[in-house]
């Protein structure tokens, strides 16, 4: 299979999409203060340092909020589906989709899964833990 093309041409996001191609959820970590952040920025939101690196998230998170989408707004997503904000164990809050048979609620523990896409890196989605 051909290497998936990195979408959107955004240099700041390129390490994220390279990670996604390997099914690694990458977030930035500040080398100055150790805080993590996502989406990526050229500086640390906590201390202002420009010394940032990327780490691979554990993929473990807690649901902060969620809602069920019942209208088709994007062709690749067939409603109903659950859009959520999840707090990664490393700290950053991500907007994502909850997949799987088990319904999730606020406060539930979720783990990383991947939604495959044709010709693009997979998207990080989450599913409820047992
Ligand atoms: Zn910092």
PDB file of C-alpha atoms and ligand atoms in Angstrom:
ATOM      1  CA  UNK A   1       0.000   0.000   0.000  1.00  0.00           C
ATOM      2  CA  UNK A   2       1.283   3.481  -0.852  1.00  0.00           C
ATOM      3  CA  UNK A   3       2.275   5.848   1.920  1.00  0.00           C
ATOM      4  CA  UNK A   4      -0.733   7.973   2.810  1.00  0.00           C
ATOM      5  CA  UNK A   5      -0.415  11.572   1.747  1.00  0.00           C
ATOM      6  CA  UNK A   6      -0.111  14.123   4.545  1.00  0.00           C
ATOM      7  CA  UNK A   7      -3.256  16.251   4.308  1.00  0.00           C
ATOM      8  CA  UNK A   8      -3.713  19.996   4.504  1.00  0.00           C
ATOM      9  CA  UNK A   9      -0.059  20.970   3.948  1.00  0.00           C
ATOM     10  CA  UNK A  10       0.264  22.367   7.475  1.00  0.00           C
ATOM     11  CA  UNK A  11       3.908  22.129   8.621  1.00  0.00           C
ATOM     12  CA  UNK A  12       2.981  22.458  12.292  1.00  0.00           C
ATOM     13  CA  UNK A  13       0.569  19.514  12.001  1.00  0.00           C
ATOM     14  CA  UNK A  14       2.883  17.349   9.868  1.00  0.00           C
ATOM     15  CA  UNK A  15       4.323  15.379  12.848  1.00  0.00           C
ATOM     16  CA  UNK A  16       0.764  14.636  13.969  1.00  0.00           C
ATOM     17  CA  UNK A  17      -0.229  13.222  10.586  1.00  0.00           C
ATOM     18  CA  UNK A  18       3.043  11.308  10.246  1.00  0.00           C
ATOM     19  CA  UNK A  19       2.233   9.737  13.626  1.00  0.00           C
ATOM     20  CA  UNK A  20      -1.338   8.988  12.610  1.00  0.00           C
ATOM     21  CA  UNK A  21       0.003   7.138   9.552  1.00  0.00           C
ATOM     22  CA  UNK A  22       1.765   4.817  12.056  1.00  0.00           C
ATOM     23  CA  UNK A  23      -1.266   4.746  14.368  1.00  0.00           C
ATOM     24  CA  UNK A  24       0.544   6.902  16.903  1.00  0.00           C
ATOM     25  CA  UNK A  25      -1.430   9.702  18.543  1.00  0.00           C
ATOM     26  CA  UNK A  26       1.198  12.410  18.939  1.00  0.00           C
ATOM     27  CA  UNK A  27       0.913  15.524  21.097  1.00  0.00           C
ATOM     28  CA  UNK A  28       3.449  18.240  21.809  1.00  0.00           C
ATOM     29  CA  UNK A  29       5.450  18.298  25.047  1.00  0.00           C
ATOM     30  CA  UNK A  30       7.255  21.384  26.296  1.00  0.00           C
ATOM     31  CA  UNK A  31      10.933  20.830  27.036  1.00  0.00           C
ATOM     32  CA  UNK A  32      10.843  23.846  29.360  1.00  0.00           C
ATOM     33  CA  UNK A  33       8.030  22.915  31.752  1.00  0.00           C
ATOM     34  CA  UNK A  34       6.882  19.416  30.725  1.00  0.00           C
ATOM     35  CA  UNK A  35       3.293  20.382  29.858  1.00  0.00           C
ATOM     36  CA  UNK A  36       1.568  18.689  26.927  1.00  0.00           C
ATOM     37  CA  UNK A  37      -0.606  20.445  24.377  1.00  0.00           C
ATOM     38  CA  UNK A  38      -2.768  19.728  21.365  1.00  0.00           C
ATOM     39  CA  UNK A  39      -3.442  21.057  18.792  1.00  0.00           C
ATOM     40  CA  UNK A  40       0.178  22.019  18.099  1.00  0.00           C
ATOM     41  CA  UNK A  41       1.464  25.561  18.414  1.00  0.00           C
ATOM     42  CA  UNK A  42       4.921  27.072  17.845  1.00  0.00           C
ATOM     43  CA  UNK A  43       5.211  27.828  21.592  1.00  0.00           C
ATOM     44  CA  UNK A  44       4.111  26.380  24.935  1.00  0.00           C
ATOM     45  CA  UNK A  45       0.771  27.673  26.207  1.00  0.00           C
ATOM     46  CA  UNK A  46       1.884  27.178  29.812  1.00  0.00           C
ATOM     47  CA  UNK A  47       5.291  28.890  29.872  1.00  0.00           C
ATOM     48  CA  UNK A  48       5.828  30.434  26.431  1.00  0.00           C
ATOM     49  CA  UNK A  49       8.891  28.339  25.619  1.00  0.00           C
ATOM     50  CA  UNK A  50       9.559  27.618  21.971  1.00  0.00           C
ATOM     51  CA  UNK A  51      11.319  24.344  22.860  1.00  0.00           C
ATOM     52  CA  UNK A  52       8.745  21.717  22.026  1.00  0.00           C
ATOM     53  CA  UNK A  53       8.959  18.082  21.089  1.00  0.00           C
ATOM     54  CA  UNK A  54       6.410  15.422  20.202  1.00  0.00           C
ATOM     55  CA  UNK A  55       5.495  12.388  22.286  1.00  0.00           C
ATOM     56  CA  UNK A  56       3.205   9.449  21.596  1.00  0.00           C
ATOM     57  CA  UNK A  57       0.128   9.595  23.802  1.00  0.00           C
ATOM     58  CA  UNK A  58      -0.890   6.554  25.830  1.00  0.00           C
ATOM     59  CA  UNK A  59      -4.231   6.773  24.034  1.00  0.00           C
ATOM     60  CA  UNK A  60      -6.057   6.651  27.373  1.00  0.00           C
ATOM     61  CA  UNK A  61      -8.554   9.378  28.116  1.00  0.00           C
ATOM     62  CA  UNK A  62     -11.663  10.413  30.054  1.00  0.00           C
ATOM     63  CA  UNK A  63     -14.820  11.742  28.402  1.00  0.00           C
ATOM     64  CA  UNK A  64     -15.270  15.424  29.275  1.00  0.00           C
ATOM     65  CA  UNK A  65     -18.393  16.037  27.176  1.00  0.00           C
ATOM     66  CA  UNK A  66     -20.259  14.442  24.290  1.00  0.00           C
ATOM     67  CA  UNK A  67     -23.232  14.795  21.987  1.00  0.00           C
ATOM     68  CA  UNK A  68     -24.949  12.666  19.370  1.00  0.00           C
ATOM     69  CA  UNK A  69     -24.973  14.035  15.823  1.00  0.00           C
ATOM     70  CA  UNK A  70     -28.213  13.073  14.066  1.00  0.00           C
ATOM     71  CA  UNK A  71     -27.921  15.077  10.839  1.00  0.00           C
ATOM     72  CA  UNK A  72     -25.480  14.365   8.035  1.00  0.00           C
ATOM     73  CA  UNK A  73     -22.993  17.230   7.904  1.00  0.00           C
ATOM     74  CA  UNK A  74     -20.024  15.492   6.278  1.00  0.00           C
ATOM     75  CA  UNK A  75     -20.251  12.740   3.670  1.00  0.00           C
ATOM     76  CA  UNK A  76     -17.741  10.483   5.458  1.00  0.00           C
ATOM     77  CA  UNK A  77     -19.778  10.414   8.679  1.00  0.00           C
ATOM     78  CA  UNK A  78     -23.119   8.647   8.730  1.00  0.00           C
ATOM     79  CA  UNK A  79     -25.388   9.721  11.592  1.00  0.00           C
ATOM     80  CA  UNK A  80     -26.084   8.991  14.291  1.00  0.00           C
ATOM     81  CA  UNK A  81     -22.571   9.206  15.745  1.00  0.00           C
ATOM     82  CA  UNK A  82     -21.102  10.586  18.941  1.00  0.00           C
ATOM     83  CA  UNK A  83     -18.781  13.607  18.942  1.00  0.00           C
ATOM     84  CA  UNK A  84     -16.885  14.045  22.188  1.00  0.00           C
ATOM     85  CA  UNK A  85     -14.301  16.087  24.001  1.00  0.00           C
ATOM     86  CA  UNK A  86     -11.902  13.730  25.751  1.00  0.00           C
ATOM     87  CA  UNK A  87      -9.125  14.580  28.195  1.00  0.00           C
ATOM     88  CA  UNK A  88      -6.009  12.582  27.412  1.00  0.00           C
ATOM     89  CA  UNK A  89      -4.158  11.242  30.437  1.00  0.00           C
ATOM     90  CA  UNK A  90      -1.266  13.472  29.322  1.00  0.00           C
ATOM     91  CA  UNK A  91      -3.524  16.523  29.708  1.00  0.00           C
ATOM     92  CA  UNK A  92      -4.667  17.842  26.316  1.00  0.00           C
ATOM     93  CA  UNK A  93      -8.366  17.873  25.457  1.00  0.00           C
ATOM     94  CA  UNK A  94      -9.232  16.510  22.009  1.00  0.00           C
ATOM     95  CA  UNK A  95     -12.343  16.753  19.882  1.00  0.00           C
ATOM     96  CA  UNK A  96     -12.992  13.258  18.586  1.00  0.00           C
ATOM     97  CA  UNK A  97     -15.641  10.659  17.836  1.00  0.00           C
ATOM     98  CA  UNK A  98     -16.653   7.810  20.131  1.00  0.00           C
ATOM     99  CA  UNK A  99     -17.089   4.530  18.251  1.00  0.00           C
ATOM    100  CA  UNK A 100     -18.093   1.022  19.237  1.00  0.00           C
ATOM    101  CA  UNK A 101     -21.133  -0.773  20.548  1.00  0.00           C
ATOM    102  CA  UNK A 102     -20.884   0.412  24.137  1.00  0.00           C
ATOM    103  CA  UNK A 103     -22.439   3.855  24.705  1.00  0.00           C
ATOM    104  CA  UNK A 104     -20.181   6.303  26.548  1.00  0.00           C
ATOM    105  CA  UNK A 105     -21.084   8.883  29.151  1.00  0.00           C
ATOM    106  CA  UNK A 106     -19.312  11.858  30.667  1.00  0.00           C
ATOM    107  CA  UNK A 107     -16.566  10.610  32.977  1.00  0.00           C
ATOM    108  CA  UNK A 108     -16.160   7.246  31.230  1.00  0.00           C
ATOM    109  CA  UNK A 109     -12.701   5.974  30.469  1.00  0.00           C
ATOM    110  CA  UNK A 110     -12.016   5.593  26.749  1.00  0.00           C
ATOM    111  CA  UNK A 111      -9.115   4.294  24.713  1.00  0.00           C
ATOM    112  CA  UNK A 112      -7.721   5.160  21.335  1.00  0.00           C
ATOM    113  CA  UNK A 113      -8.943   3.424  18.194  1.00  0.00           C
ATOM    114  CA  UNK A 114      -8.367   4.399  14.569  1.00  0.00           C
ATOM    115  CA  UNK A 115     -10.841   5.118  11.789  1.00  0.00           C
ATOM    116  CA  UNK A 116      -9.345   4.127   8.461  1.00  0.00           C
ATOM    117  CA  UNK A 117      -9.699   6.442   5.476  1.00  0.00           C
ATOM    118  CA  UNK A 118      -9.022   5.847   1.818  1.00  0.00           C
ATOM    119  CA  UNK A 119      -5.799   7.572   0.731  1.00  0.00           C
ATOM    120  CA  UNK A 120      -5.434   9.578   3.959  1.00  0.00           C
ATOM    121  CA  UNK A 121      -3.972   8.839   7.383  1.00  0.00           C
ATOM    122  CA  UNK A 122      -6.467   7.267   9.784  1.00  0.00           C
ATOM    123  CA  UNK A 123      -8.282   9.497  12.257  1.00  0.00           C
ATOM    124  CA  UNK A 124      -7.907   9.013  16.005  1.00  0.00           C
ATOM    125  CA  UNK A 125     -11.263   8.047  17.501  1.00  0.00           C
ATOM    126  CA  UNK A 126     -12.039   6.535  20.884  1.00  0.00           C
ATOM    127  CA  UNK A 127     -14.023   3.629  22.288  1.00  0.00           C
ATOM    128  CA  UNK A 128     -15.260   3.012  25.803  1.00  0.00           C
ATOM    129  CA  UNK A 129     -13.136   0.794  27.988  1.00  0.00           C
ATOM    130  CA  UNK A 130     -14.745  -2.211  29.690  1.00  0.00           C
TER     131      UNK A 130
HETATM  132 ZN1  LIG B   1       6.197  25.052  28.854  1.00  0.00          ZN
END
